[in-house]
XYZ file of N, CA and C in Angstrom:
720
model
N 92.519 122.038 72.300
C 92.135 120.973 73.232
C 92.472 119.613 72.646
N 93.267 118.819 73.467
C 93.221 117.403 73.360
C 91.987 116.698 73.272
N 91.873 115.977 71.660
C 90.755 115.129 71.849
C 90.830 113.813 72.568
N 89.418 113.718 73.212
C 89.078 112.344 74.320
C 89.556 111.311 73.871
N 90.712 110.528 74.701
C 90.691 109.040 74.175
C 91.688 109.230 73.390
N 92.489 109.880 72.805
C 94.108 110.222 71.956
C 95.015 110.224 73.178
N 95.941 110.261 72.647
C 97.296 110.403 73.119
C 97.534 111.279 72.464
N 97.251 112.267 72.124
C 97.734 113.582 71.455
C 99.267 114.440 72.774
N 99.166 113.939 73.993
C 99.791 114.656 74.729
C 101.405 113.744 74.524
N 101.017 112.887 73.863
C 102.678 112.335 73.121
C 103.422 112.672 72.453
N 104.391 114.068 72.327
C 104.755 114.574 71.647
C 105.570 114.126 70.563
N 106.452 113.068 71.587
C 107.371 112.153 70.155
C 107.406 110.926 70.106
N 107.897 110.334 69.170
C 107.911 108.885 68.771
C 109.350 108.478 69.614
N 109.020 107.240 70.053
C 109.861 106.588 71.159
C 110.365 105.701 69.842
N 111.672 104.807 70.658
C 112.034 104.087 70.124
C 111.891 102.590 70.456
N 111.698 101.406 69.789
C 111.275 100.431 70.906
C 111.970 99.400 70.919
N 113.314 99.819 72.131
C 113.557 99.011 72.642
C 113.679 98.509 73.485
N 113.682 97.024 73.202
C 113.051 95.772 74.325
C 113.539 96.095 75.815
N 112.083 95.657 76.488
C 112.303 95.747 78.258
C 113.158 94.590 78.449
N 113.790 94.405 78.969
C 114.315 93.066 79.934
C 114.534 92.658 80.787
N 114.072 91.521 81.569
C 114.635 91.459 82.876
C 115.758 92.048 83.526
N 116.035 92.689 84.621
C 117.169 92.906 85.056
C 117.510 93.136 86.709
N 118.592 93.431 87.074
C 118.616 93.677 88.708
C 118.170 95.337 88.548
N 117.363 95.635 90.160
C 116.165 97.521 90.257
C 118.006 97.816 89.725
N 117.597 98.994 89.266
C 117.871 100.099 88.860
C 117.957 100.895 90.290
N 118.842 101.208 90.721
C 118.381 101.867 91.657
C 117.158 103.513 91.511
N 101.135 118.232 89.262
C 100.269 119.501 89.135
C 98.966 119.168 89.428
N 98.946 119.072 90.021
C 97.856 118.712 90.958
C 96.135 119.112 90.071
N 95.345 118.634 89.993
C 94.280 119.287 88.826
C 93.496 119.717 90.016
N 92.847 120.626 89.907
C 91.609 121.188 90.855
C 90.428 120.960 90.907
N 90.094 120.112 89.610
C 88.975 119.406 89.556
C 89.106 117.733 90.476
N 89.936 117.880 91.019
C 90.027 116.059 91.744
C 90.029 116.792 93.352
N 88.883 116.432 94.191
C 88.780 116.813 95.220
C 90.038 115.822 96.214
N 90.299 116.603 97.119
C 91.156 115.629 98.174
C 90.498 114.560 98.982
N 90.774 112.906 98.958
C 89.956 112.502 99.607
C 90.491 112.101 101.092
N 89.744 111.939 102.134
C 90.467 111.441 103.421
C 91.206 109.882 103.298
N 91.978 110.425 104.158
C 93.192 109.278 104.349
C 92.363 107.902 104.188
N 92.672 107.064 104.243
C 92.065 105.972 104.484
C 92.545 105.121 105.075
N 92.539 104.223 106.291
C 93.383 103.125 107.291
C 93.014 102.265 106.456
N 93.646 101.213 106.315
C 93.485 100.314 105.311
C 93.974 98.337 106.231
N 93.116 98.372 106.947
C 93.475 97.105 107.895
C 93.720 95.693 106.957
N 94.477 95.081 107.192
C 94.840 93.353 107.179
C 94.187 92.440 107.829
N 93.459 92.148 108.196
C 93.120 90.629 109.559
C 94.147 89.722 109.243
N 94.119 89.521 111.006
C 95.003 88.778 111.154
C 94.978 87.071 110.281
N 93.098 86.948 110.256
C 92.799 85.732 109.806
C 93.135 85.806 108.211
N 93.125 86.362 107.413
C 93.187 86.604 105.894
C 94.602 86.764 105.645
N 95.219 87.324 106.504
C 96.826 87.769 105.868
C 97.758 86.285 105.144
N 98.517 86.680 104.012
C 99.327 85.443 103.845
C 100.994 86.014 104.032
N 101.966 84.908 103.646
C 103.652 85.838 103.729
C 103.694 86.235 102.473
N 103.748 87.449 102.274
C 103.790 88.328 100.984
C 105.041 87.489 100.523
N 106.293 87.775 101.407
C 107.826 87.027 100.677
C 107.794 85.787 100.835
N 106.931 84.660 100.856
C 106.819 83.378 101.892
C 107.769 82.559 100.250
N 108.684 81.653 100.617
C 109.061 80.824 99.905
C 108.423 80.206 99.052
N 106.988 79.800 99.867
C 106.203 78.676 99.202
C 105.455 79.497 97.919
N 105.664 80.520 97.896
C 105.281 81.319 96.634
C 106.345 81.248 95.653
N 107.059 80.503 95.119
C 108.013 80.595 94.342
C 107.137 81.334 92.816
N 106.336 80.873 92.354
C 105.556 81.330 91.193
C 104.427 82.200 90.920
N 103.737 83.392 90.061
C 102.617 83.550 90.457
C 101.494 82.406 89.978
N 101.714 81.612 89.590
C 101.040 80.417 89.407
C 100.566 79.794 91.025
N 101.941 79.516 91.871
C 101.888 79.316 92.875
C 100.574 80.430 93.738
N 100.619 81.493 93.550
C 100.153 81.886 94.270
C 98.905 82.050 94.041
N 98.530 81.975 92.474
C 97.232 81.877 91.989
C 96.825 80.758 92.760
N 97.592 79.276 92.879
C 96.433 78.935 93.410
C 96.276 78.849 94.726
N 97.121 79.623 95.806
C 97.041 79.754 96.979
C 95.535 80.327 96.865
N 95.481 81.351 95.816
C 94.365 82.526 96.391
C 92.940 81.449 96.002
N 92.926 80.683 95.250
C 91.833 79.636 94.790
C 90.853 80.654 94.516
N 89.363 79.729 94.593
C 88.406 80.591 94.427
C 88.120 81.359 95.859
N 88.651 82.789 95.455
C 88.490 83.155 96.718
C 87.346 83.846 97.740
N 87.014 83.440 98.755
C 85.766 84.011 98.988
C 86.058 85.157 100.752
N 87.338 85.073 100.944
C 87.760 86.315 101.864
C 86.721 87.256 101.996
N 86.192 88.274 101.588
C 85.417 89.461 101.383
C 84.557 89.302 100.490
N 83.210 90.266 100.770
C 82.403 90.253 100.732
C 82.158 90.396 99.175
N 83.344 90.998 98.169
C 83.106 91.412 96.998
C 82.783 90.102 96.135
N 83.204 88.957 96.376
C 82.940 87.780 95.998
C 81.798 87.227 95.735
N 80.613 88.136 96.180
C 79.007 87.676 96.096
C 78.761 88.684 94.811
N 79.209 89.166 94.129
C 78.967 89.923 92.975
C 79.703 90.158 92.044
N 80.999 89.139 91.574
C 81.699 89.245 90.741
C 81.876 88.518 89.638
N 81.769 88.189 88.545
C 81.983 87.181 87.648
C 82.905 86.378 87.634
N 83.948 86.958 87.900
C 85.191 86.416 87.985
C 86.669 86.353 88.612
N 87.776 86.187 89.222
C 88.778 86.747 89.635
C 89.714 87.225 88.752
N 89.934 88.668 88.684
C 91.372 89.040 87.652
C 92.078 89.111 88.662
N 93.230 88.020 88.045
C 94.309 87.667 89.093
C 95.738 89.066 88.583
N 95.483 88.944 87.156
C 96.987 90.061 86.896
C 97.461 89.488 85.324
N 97.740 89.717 84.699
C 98.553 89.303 83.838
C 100.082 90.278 82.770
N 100.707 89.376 82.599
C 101.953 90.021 82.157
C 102.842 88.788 81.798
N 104.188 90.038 81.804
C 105.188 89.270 81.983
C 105.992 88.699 83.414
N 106.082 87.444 83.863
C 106.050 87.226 85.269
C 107.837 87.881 86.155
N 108.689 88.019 84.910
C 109.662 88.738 85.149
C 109.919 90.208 84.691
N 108.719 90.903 84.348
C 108.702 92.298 84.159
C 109.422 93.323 84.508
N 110.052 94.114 84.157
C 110.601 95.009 84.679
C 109.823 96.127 85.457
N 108.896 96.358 84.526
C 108.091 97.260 84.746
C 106.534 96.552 85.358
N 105.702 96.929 86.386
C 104.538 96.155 86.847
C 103.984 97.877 87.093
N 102.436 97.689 86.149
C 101.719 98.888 86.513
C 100.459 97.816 87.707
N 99.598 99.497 88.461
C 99.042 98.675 89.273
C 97.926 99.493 89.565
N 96.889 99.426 88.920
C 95.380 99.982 89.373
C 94.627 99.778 90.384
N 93.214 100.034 90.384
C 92.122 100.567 90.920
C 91.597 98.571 91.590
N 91.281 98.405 90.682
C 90.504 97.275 90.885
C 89.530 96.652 89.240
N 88.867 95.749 89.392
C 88.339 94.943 87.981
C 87.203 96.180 87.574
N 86.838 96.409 86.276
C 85.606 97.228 86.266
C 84.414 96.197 85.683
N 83.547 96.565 84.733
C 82.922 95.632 83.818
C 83.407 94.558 82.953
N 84.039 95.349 82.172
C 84.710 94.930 81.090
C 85.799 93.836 81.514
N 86.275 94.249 82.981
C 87.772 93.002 83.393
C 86.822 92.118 83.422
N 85.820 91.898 84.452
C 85.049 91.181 85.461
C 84.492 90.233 84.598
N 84.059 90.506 83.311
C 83.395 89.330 82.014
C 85.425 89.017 81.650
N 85.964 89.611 81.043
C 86.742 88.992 80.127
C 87.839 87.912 81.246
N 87.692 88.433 82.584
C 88.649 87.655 83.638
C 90.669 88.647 83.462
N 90.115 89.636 82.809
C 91.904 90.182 82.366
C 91.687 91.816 83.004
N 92.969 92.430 83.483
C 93.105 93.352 83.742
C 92.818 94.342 82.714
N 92.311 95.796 82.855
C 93.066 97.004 82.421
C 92.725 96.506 80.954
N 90.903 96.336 80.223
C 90.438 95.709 78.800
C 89.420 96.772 78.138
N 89.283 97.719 79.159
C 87.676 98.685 78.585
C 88.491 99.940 78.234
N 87.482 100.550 78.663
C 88.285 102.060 77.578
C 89.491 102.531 78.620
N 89.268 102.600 79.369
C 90.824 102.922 80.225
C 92.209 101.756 79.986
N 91.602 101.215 80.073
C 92.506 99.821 79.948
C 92.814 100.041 78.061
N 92.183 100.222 76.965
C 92.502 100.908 75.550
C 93.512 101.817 75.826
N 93.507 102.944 76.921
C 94.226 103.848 77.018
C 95.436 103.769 77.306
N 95.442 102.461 78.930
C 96.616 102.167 79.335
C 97.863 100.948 77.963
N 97.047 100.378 77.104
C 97.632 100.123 76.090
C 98.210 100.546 75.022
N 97.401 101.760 74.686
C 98.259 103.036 73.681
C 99.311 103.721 74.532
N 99.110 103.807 76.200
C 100.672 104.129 76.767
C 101.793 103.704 76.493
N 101.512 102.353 76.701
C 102.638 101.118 77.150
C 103.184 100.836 75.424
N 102.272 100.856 74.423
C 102.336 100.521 73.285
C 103.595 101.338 72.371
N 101.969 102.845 72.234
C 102.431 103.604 71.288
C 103.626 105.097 71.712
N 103.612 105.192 73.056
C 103.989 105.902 74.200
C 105.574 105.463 74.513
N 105.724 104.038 75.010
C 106.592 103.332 75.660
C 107.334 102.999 74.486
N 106.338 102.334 73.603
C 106.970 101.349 72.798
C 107.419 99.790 72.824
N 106.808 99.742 73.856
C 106.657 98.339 74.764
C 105.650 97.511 74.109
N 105.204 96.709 74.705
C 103.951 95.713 74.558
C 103.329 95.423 75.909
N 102.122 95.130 76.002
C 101.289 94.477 77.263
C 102.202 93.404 77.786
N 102.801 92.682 76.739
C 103.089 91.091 77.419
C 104.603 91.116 77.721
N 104.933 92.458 77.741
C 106.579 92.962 78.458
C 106.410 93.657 79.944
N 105.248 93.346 80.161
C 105.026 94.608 81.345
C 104.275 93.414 82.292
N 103.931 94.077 83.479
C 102.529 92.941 84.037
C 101.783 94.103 84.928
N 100.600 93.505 84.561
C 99.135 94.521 84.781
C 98.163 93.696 85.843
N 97.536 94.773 87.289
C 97.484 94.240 87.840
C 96.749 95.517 88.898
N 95.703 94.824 89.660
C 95.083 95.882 90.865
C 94.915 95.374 91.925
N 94.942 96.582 92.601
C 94.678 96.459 94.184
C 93.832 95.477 94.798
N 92.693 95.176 94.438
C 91.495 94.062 94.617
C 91.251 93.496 93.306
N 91.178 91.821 93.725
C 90.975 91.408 92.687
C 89.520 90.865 92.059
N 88.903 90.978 92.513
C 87.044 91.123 92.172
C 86.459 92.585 91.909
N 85.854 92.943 90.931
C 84.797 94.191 90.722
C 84.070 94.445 91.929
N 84.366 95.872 92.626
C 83.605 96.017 93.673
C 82.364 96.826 92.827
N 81.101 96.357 93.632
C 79.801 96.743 92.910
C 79.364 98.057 92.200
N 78.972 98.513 91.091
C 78.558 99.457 90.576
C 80.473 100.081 89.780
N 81.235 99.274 90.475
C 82.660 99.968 89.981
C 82.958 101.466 90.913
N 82.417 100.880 92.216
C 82.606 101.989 93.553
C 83.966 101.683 93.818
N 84.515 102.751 94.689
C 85.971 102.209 95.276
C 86.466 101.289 95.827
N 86.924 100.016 96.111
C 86.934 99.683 97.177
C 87.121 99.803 98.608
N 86.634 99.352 99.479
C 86.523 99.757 100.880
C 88.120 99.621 101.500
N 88.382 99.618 102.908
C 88.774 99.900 103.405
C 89.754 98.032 103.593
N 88.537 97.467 103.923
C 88.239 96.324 104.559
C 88.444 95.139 103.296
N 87.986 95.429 102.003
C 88.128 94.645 101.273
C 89.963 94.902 100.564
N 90.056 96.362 100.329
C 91.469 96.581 100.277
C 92.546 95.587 101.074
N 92.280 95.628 102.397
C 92.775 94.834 103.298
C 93.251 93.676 103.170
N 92.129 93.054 102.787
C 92.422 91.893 102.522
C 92.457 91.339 101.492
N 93.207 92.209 100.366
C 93.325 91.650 98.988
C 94.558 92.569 98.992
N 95.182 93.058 99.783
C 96.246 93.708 99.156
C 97.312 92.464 100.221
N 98.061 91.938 100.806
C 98.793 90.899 100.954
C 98.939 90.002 99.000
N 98.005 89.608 98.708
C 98.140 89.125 97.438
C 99.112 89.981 96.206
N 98.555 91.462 96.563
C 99.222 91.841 95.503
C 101.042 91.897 95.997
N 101.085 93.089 97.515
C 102.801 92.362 97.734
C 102.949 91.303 97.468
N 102.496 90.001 97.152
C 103.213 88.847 97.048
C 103.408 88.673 95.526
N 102.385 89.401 94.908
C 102.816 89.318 93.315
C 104.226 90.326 93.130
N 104.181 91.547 93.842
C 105.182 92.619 93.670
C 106.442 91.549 94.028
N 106.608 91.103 95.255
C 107.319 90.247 95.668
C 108.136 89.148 94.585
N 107.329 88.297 93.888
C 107.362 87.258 93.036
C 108.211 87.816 91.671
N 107.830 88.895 91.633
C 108.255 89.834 90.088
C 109.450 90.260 90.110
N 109.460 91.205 91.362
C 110.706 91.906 91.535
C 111.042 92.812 90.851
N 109.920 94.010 90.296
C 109.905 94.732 89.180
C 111.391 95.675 89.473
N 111.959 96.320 88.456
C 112.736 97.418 88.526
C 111.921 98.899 89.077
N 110.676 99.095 88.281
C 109.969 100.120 88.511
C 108.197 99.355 88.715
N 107.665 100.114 89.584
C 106.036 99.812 89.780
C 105.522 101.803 89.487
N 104.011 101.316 88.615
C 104.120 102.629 88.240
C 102.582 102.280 89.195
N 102.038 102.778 89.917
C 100.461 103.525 90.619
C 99.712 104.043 89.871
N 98.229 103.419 89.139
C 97.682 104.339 89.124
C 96.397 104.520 89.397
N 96.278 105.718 90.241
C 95.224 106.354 90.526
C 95.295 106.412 91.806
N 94.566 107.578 92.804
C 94.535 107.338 94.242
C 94.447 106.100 95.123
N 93.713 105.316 94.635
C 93.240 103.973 95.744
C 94.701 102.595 95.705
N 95.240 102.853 94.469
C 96.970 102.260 94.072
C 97.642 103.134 94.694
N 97.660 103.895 95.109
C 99.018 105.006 95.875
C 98.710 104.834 97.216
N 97.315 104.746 97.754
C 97.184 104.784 98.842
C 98.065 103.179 99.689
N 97.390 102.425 98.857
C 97.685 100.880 99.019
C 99.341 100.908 98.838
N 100.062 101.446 98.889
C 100.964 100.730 98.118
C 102.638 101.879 99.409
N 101.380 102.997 99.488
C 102.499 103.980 100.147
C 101.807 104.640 101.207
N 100.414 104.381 101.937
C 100.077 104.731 102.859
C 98.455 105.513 102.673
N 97.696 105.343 103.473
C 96.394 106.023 103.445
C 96.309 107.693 103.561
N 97.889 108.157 103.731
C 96.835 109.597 103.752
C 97.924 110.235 102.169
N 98.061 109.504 101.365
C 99.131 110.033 99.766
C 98.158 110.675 99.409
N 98.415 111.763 98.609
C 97.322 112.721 98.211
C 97.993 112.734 96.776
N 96.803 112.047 95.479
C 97.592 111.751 94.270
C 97.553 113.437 93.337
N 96.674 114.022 94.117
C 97.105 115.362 93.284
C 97.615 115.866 93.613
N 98.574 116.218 95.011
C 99.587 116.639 95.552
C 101.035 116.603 95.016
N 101.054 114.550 95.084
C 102.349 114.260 95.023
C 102.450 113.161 93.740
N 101.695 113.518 92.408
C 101.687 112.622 91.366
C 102.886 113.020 90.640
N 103.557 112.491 90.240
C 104.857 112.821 89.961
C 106.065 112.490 90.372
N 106.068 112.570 91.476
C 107.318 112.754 92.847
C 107.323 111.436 92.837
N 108.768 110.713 92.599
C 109.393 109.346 92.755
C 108.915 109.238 94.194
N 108.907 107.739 94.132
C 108.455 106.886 95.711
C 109.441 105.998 95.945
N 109.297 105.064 96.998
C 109.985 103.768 96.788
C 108.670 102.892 97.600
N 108.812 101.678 96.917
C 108.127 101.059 97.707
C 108.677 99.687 98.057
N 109.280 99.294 99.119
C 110.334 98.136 99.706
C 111.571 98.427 98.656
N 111.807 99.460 98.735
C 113.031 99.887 97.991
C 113.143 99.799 96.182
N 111.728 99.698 95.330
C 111.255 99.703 94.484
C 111.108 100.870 94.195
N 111.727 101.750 93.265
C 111.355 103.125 92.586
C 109.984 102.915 91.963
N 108.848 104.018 92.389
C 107.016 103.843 92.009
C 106.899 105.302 91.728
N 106.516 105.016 90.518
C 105.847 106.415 89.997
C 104.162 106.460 90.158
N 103.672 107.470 91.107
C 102.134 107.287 91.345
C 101.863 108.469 90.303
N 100.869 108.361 89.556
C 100.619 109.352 88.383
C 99.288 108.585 88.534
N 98.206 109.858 87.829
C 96.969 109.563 87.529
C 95.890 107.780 86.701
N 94.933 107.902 86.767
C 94.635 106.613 85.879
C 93.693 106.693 85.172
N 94.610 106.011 84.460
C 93.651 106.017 82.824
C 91.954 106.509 82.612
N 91.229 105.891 83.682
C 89.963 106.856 83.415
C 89.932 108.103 84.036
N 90.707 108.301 84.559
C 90.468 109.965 84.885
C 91.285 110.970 83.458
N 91.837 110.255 83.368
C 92.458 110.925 81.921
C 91.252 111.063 80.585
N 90.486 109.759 80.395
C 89.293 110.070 79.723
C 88.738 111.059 79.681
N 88.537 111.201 81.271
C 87.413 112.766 81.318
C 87.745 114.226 81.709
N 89.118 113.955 81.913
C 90.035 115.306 82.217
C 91.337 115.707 81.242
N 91.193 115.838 79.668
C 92.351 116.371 78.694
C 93.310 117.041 79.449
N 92.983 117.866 80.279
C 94.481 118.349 80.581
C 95.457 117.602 81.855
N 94.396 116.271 82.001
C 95.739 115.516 82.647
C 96.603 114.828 81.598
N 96.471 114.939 80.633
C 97.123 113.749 79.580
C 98.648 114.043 80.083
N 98.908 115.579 79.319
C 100.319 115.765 79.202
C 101.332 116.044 80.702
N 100.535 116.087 81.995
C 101.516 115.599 83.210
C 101.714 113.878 82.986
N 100.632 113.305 82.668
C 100.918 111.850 83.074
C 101.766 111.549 81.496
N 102.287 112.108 80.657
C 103.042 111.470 80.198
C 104.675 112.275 79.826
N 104.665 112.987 81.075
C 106.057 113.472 81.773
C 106.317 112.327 82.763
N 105.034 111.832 83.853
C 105.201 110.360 84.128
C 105.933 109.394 83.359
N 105.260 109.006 82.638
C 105.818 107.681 81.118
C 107.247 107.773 81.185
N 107.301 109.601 80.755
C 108.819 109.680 80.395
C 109.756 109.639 81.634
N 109.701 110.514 82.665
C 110.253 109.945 84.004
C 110.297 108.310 83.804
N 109.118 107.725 83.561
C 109.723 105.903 84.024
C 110.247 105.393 83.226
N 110.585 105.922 82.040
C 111.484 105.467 80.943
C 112.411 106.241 80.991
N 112.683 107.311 81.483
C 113.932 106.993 82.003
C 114.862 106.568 82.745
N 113.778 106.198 83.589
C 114.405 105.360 84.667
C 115.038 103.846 84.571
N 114.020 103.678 83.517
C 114.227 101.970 83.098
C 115.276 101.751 81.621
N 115.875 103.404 81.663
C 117.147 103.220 80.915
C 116.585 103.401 79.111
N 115.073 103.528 79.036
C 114.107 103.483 77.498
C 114.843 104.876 77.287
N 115.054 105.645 75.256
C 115.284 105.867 74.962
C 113.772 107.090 74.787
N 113.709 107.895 74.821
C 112.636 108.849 74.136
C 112.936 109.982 73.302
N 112.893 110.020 71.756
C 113.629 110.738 70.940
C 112.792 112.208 70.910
């Protein structure tokens, strides 16, 4: 058995070399119940232009989003995690939403999953955090670290196309159900089709599991890092 919290399912040492900007590139576990589709509405009043010009930066768009008080998650959050990275990334991963740990520090992907998703990208990839850009579906902690709704999805996902937009990643990697759903439709079933290349606006997306479900399930380690390796190879990375 894989011990909790290793990367033991890394069989070899990568080599690390540097991501760089560039023009795209052109097993399901039985312990993860199937959840129902989910419609995932926009209002008309909240929506912004994901591709809108006036977004030239995510700076720009940070401060479109200001302090934002759209949805309801805003009465219980410490803070906004807007995303951070590299703003020309090749690679843009894309989670769940803020948990504890984002919601005090104001940064994506910082507690023990977020430890995990860094020994990916790190010791896995061979990359660094600040070659990549990290980033979720909603950008406030929805309460207790429940899913987000339907409704708050809604209207926090325009922000993120406009970050996807702004970046122009080569590859976007998904993770976890509520990132796959958002990103490729409400009824993706991530234990179905985790694995299986996507596109998303003509963006190659690998939807693979997330980091806390890997915590508490060892034998997802070694599918999700046939993932890794699928997106490194895609992005042309070397894995010896």
């Amino acid at each position: 058995m894989l011990p909790v919290g290793a990367l033991d399912f890394m069989e070899k040492p990568v080599s690390k070399k540097p991501i760089l900007p560039s023009e795209h590139a052109g097993t399901s576990e039985k312990t993860v119940p199937e959840i129902p589709a989910l419609e995932i509405p926009i209002p008309e009043t909240q929506t912004i232009k994901a591709a809108s010009p006036s977004f030239d930066s995510l700076e720009d768009l940070r401060a479109h989003m200001g302090d934002c008080r759209r949805c309801d998650l805003h009465n219980g959050r410490n803070t906004i995690v807007f995303g951070e990275g590299n703003p020309k990334a090749r690679l843009v991963f894309v989670g769940e939403g803020p948990g504890f740990d984002e919601d005090q520090a104001g940064r994506p992907f910082v507690g023990k999953s977020g430890q995990l998703l860094t020994k990916i990208i790190e010791k896995g990839m061979g990359l660094t955090r600040e070659s990549v850009y990290i980033c979720n579906v909603v950008k406030c902690r929805p309460p207790g670290n429940r899913d987000p709704n339907p409704d708050e999805m809604g209207v926090c996902l325009p922000f993120l196309k406009a970050q996807l937009s702004i970046i122009g990643p080569d590859v976007i990697c998904a993770l976890g159900r509520v990132a796959c759903q958002a990103l490729l439709g409400g009824d993706f079933k991530i234990t179905r089709h985790r694995g299986k290349w996507r596109t998303y606006h003509g963006i190659p997306l690998m939807p693979t599991f997330h980091p806390a479900y890997l915590l508490r399930n060892e034998s997802a380690k070694r599918p999700v890092w046939d993932d890794v390796k699928s997106i490194m190879g895609k992005l042309g990375l070397e894995v010896k």
